[in-house]
C-alpha atoms as a PDB file:
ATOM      1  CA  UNK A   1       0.000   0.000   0.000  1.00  0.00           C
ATOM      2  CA  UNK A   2       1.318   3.324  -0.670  1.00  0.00           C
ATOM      3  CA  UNK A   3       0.960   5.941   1.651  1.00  0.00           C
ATOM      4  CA  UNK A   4       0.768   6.015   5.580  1.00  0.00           C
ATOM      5  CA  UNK A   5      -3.079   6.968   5.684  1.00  0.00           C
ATOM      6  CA  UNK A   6      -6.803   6.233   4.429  1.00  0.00           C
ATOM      7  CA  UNK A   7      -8.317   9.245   2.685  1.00  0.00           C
ATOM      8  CA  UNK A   8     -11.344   8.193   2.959  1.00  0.00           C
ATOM      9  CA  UNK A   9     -12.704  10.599   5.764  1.00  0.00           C
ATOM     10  CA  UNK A  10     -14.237  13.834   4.885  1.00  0.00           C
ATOM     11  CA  UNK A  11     -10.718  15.663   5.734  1.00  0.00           C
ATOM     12  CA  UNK A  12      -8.942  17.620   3.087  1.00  0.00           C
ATOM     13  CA  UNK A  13      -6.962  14.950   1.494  1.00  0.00           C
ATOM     14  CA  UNK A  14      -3.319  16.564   1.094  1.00  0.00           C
ATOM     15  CA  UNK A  15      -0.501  14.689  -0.731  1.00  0.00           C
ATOM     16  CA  UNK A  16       3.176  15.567   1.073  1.00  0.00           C
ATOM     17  CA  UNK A  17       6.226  14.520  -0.701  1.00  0.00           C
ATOM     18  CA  UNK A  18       9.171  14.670   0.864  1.00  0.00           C
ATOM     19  CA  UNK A  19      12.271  12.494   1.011  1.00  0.00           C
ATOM     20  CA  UNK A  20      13.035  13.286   4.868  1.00  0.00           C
ATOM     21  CA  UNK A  21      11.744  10.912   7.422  1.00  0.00           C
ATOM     22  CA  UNK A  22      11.649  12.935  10.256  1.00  0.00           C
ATOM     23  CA  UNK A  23      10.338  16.373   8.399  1.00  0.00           C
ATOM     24  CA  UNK A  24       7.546  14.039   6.637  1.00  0.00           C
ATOM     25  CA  UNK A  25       6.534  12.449   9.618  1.00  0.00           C
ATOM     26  CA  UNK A  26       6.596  16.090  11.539  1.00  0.00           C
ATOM     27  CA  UNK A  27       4.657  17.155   7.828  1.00  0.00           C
ATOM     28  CA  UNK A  28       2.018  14.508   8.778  1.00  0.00           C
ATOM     29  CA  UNK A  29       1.845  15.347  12.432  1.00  0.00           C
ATOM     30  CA  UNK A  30       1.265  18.947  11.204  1.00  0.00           C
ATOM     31  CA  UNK A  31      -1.117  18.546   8.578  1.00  0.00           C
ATOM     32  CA  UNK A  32      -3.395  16.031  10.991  1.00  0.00           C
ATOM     33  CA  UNK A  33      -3.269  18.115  13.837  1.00  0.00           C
ATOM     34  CA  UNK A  34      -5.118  21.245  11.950  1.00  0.00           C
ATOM     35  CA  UNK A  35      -7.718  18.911  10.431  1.00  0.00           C
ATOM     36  CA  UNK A  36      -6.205  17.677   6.783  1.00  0.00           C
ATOM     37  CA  UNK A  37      -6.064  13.862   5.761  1.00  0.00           C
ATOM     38  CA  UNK A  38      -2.044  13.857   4.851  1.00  0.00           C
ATOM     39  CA  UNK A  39      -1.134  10.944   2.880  1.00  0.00           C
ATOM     40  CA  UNK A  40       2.667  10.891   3.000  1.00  0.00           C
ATOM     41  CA  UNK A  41       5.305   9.731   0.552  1.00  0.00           C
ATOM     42  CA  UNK A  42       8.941   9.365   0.144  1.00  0.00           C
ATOM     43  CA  UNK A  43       9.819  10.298  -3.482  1.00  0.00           C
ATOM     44  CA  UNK A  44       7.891  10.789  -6.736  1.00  0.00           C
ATOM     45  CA  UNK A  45       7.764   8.114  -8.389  1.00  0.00           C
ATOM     46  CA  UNK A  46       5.306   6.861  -4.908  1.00  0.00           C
ATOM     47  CA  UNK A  47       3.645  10.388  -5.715  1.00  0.00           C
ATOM     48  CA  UNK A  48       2.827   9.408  -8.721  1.00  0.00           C
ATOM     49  CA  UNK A  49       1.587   6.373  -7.701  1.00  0.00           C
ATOM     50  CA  UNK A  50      -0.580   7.744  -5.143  1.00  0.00           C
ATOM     51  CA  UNK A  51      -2.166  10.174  -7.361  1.00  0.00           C
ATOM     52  CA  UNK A  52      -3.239   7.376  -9.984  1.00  0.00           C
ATOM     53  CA  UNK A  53      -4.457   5.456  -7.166  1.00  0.00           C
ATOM     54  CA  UNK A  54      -6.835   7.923  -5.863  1.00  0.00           C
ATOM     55  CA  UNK A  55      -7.751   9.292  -9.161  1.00  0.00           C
ATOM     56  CA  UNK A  56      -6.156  12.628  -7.994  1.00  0.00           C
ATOM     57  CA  UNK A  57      -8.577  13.179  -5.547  1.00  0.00           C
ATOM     58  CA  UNK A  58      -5.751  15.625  -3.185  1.00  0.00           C
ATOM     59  CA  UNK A  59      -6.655  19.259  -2.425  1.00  0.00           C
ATOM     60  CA  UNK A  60      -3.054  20.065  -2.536  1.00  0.00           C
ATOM     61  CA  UNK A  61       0.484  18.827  -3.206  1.00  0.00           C
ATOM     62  CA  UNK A  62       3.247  19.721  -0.755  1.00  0.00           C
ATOM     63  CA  UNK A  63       6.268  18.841  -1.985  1.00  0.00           C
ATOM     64  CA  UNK A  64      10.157  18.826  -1.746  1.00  0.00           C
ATOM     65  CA  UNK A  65      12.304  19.556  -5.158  1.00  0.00           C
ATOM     66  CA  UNK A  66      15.409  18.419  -4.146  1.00  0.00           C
ATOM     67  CA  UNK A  67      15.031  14.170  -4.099  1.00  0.00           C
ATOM     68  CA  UNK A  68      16.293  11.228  -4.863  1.00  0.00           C
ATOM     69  CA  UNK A  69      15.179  10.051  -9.057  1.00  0.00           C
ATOM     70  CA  UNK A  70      12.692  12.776 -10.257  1.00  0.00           C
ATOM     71  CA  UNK A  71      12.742  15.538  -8.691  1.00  0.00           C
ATOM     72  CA  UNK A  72       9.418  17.937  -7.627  1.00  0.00           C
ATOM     73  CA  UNK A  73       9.057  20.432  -9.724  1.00  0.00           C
ATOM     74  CA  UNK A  74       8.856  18.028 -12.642  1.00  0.00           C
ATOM     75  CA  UNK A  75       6.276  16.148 -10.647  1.00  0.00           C
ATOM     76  CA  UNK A  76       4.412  19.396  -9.892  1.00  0.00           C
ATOM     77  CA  UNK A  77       4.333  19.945 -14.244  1.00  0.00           C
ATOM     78  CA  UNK A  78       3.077  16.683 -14.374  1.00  0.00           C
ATOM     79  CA  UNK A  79       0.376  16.479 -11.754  1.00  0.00           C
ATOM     80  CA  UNK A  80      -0.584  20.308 -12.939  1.00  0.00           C
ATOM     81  CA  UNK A  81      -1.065  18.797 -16.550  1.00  0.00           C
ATOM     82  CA  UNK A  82      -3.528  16.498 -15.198  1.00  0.00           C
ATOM     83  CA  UNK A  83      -5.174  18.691 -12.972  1.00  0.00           C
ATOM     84  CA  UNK A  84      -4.652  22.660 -13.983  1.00  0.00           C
ATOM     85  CA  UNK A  85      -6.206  23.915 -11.004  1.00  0.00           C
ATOM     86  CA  UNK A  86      -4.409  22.248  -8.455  1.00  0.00           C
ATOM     87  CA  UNK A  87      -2.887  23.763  -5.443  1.00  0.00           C
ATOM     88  CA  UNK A  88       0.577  23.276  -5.081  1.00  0.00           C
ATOM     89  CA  UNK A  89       3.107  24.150  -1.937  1.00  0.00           C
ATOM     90  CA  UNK A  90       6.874  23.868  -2.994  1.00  0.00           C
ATOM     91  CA  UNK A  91       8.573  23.151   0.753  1.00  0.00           C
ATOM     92  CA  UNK A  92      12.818  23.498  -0.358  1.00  0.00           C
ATOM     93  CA  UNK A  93      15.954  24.649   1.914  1.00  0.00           C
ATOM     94  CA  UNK A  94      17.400  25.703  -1.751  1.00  0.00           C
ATOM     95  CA  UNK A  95      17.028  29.185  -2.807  1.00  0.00           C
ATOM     96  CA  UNK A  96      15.046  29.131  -5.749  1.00  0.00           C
ATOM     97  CA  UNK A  97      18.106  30.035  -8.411  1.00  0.00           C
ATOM     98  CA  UNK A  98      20.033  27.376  -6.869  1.00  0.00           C
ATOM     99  CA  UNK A  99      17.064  25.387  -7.537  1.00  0.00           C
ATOM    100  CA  UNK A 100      16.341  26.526 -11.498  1.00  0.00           C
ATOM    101  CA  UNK A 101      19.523  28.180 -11.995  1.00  0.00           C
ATOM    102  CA  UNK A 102      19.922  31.775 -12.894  1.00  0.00           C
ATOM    103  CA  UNK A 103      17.162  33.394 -14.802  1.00  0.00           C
ATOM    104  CA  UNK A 104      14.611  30.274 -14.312  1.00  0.00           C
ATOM    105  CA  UNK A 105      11.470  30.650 -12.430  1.00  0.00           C
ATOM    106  CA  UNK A 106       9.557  28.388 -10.410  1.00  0.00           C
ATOM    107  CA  UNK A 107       5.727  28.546 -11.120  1.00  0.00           C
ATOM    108  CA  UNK A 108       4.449  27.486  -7.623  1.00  0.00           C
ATOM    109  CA  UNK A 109       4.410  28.781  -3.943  1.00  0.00           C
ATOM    110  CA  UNK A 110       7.715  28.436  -2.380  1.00  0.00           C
ATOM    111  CA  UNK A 111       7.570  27.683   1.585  1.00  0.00           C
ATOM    112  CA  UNK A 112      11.697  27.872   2.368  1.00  0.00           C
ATOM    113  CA  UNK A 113      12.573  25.784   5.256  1.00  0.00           C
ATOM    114  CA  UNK A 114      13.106  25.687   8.032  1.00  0.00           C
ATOM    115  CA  UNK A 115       9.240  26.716   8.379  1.00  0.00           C
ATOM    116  CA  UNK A 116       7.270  26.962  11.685  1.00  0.00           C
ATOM    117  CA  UNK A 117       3.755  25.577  12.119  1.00  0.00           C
ATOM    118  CA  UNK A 118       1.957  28.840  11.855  1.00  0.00           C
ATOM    119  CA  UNK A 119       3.699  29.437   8.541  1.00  0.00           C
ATOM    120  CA  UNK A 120       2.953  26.188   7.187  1.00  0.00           C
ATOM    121  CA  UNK A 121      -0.426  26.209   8.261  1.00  0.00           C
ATOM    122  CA  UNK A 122      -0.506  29.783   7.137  1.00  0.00           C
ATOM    123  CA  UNK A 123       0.075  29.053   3.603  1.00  0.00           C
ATOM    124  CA  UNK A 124      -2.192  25.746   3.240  1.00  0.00           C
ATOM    125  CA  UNK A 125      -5.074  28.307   4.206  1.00  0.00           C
ATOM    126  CA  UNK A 126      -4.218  31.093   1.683  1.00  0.00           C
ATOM    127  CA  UNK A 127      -3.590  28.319  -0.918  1.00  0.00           C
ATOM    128  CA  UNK A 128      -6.870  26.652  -0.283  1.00  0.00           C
ATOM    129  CA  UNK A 129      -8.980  29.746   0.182  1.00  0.00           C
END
């Protein structure tokens, strides 16, 4: 099974990706604790996975950019190709040229770390409206 939780409640399902053990599982901790269904995953080929096994059914996409094989902001292209409207939260200790190199942009909300809580949870709100 993919995934660390049932989205089958009537939380807001959120998909985290993020190749960290301890920030996902403080991600999930997070996310659960302010009322959102966080289905957790370790890379994005898993993401990917996830996504086709729930039909895209998250209300957002937190990821990392920086991971092991693909890495998420070519993810975020491809889950924003399937779904155009999708809110996505880019969570990175990489400044953003070091991330695109000079001149290249990154098309999503960028949440440096290291984030608090109320920053975190700050964003998910103004992202989901």
């Amino acid at each position: 099974m993919i995934g660390q939780t049932n989205i089958a409640d009537d939380k807001i399902p959120v998909l985290v990706v993020e190749d960290d053990n301890l920030v996902r599982r403080l991600l999930k901790r997070t996310l659960e604790r302010h009322g959102y269904r966080a289905m957790v995953v370790d890379c994005a080929a898993k993401a990917r996975e996830a996504w086709s096994a729930r039909d895209g059914e998250f209300s957002l996409v937190i990821s990392d950019v920086v991971m092991p094989g693909e890495n998420g902001l070519l993810l975020c292209r491809a889950l924003r190709e399937d779904r155009p409207d999708l809110p996505i939260l880019i969570i990175t200790g990489f400044a953003p040229a070091e991330i695109v190199g000079e001149g290249g942009t990154i098309d999503y909300p960028v949440l440096p770390k290291p984030f608090t809580t109320a920053q975190l949870v700050a964003k998910i709100r103004e992202l989901l409206g």
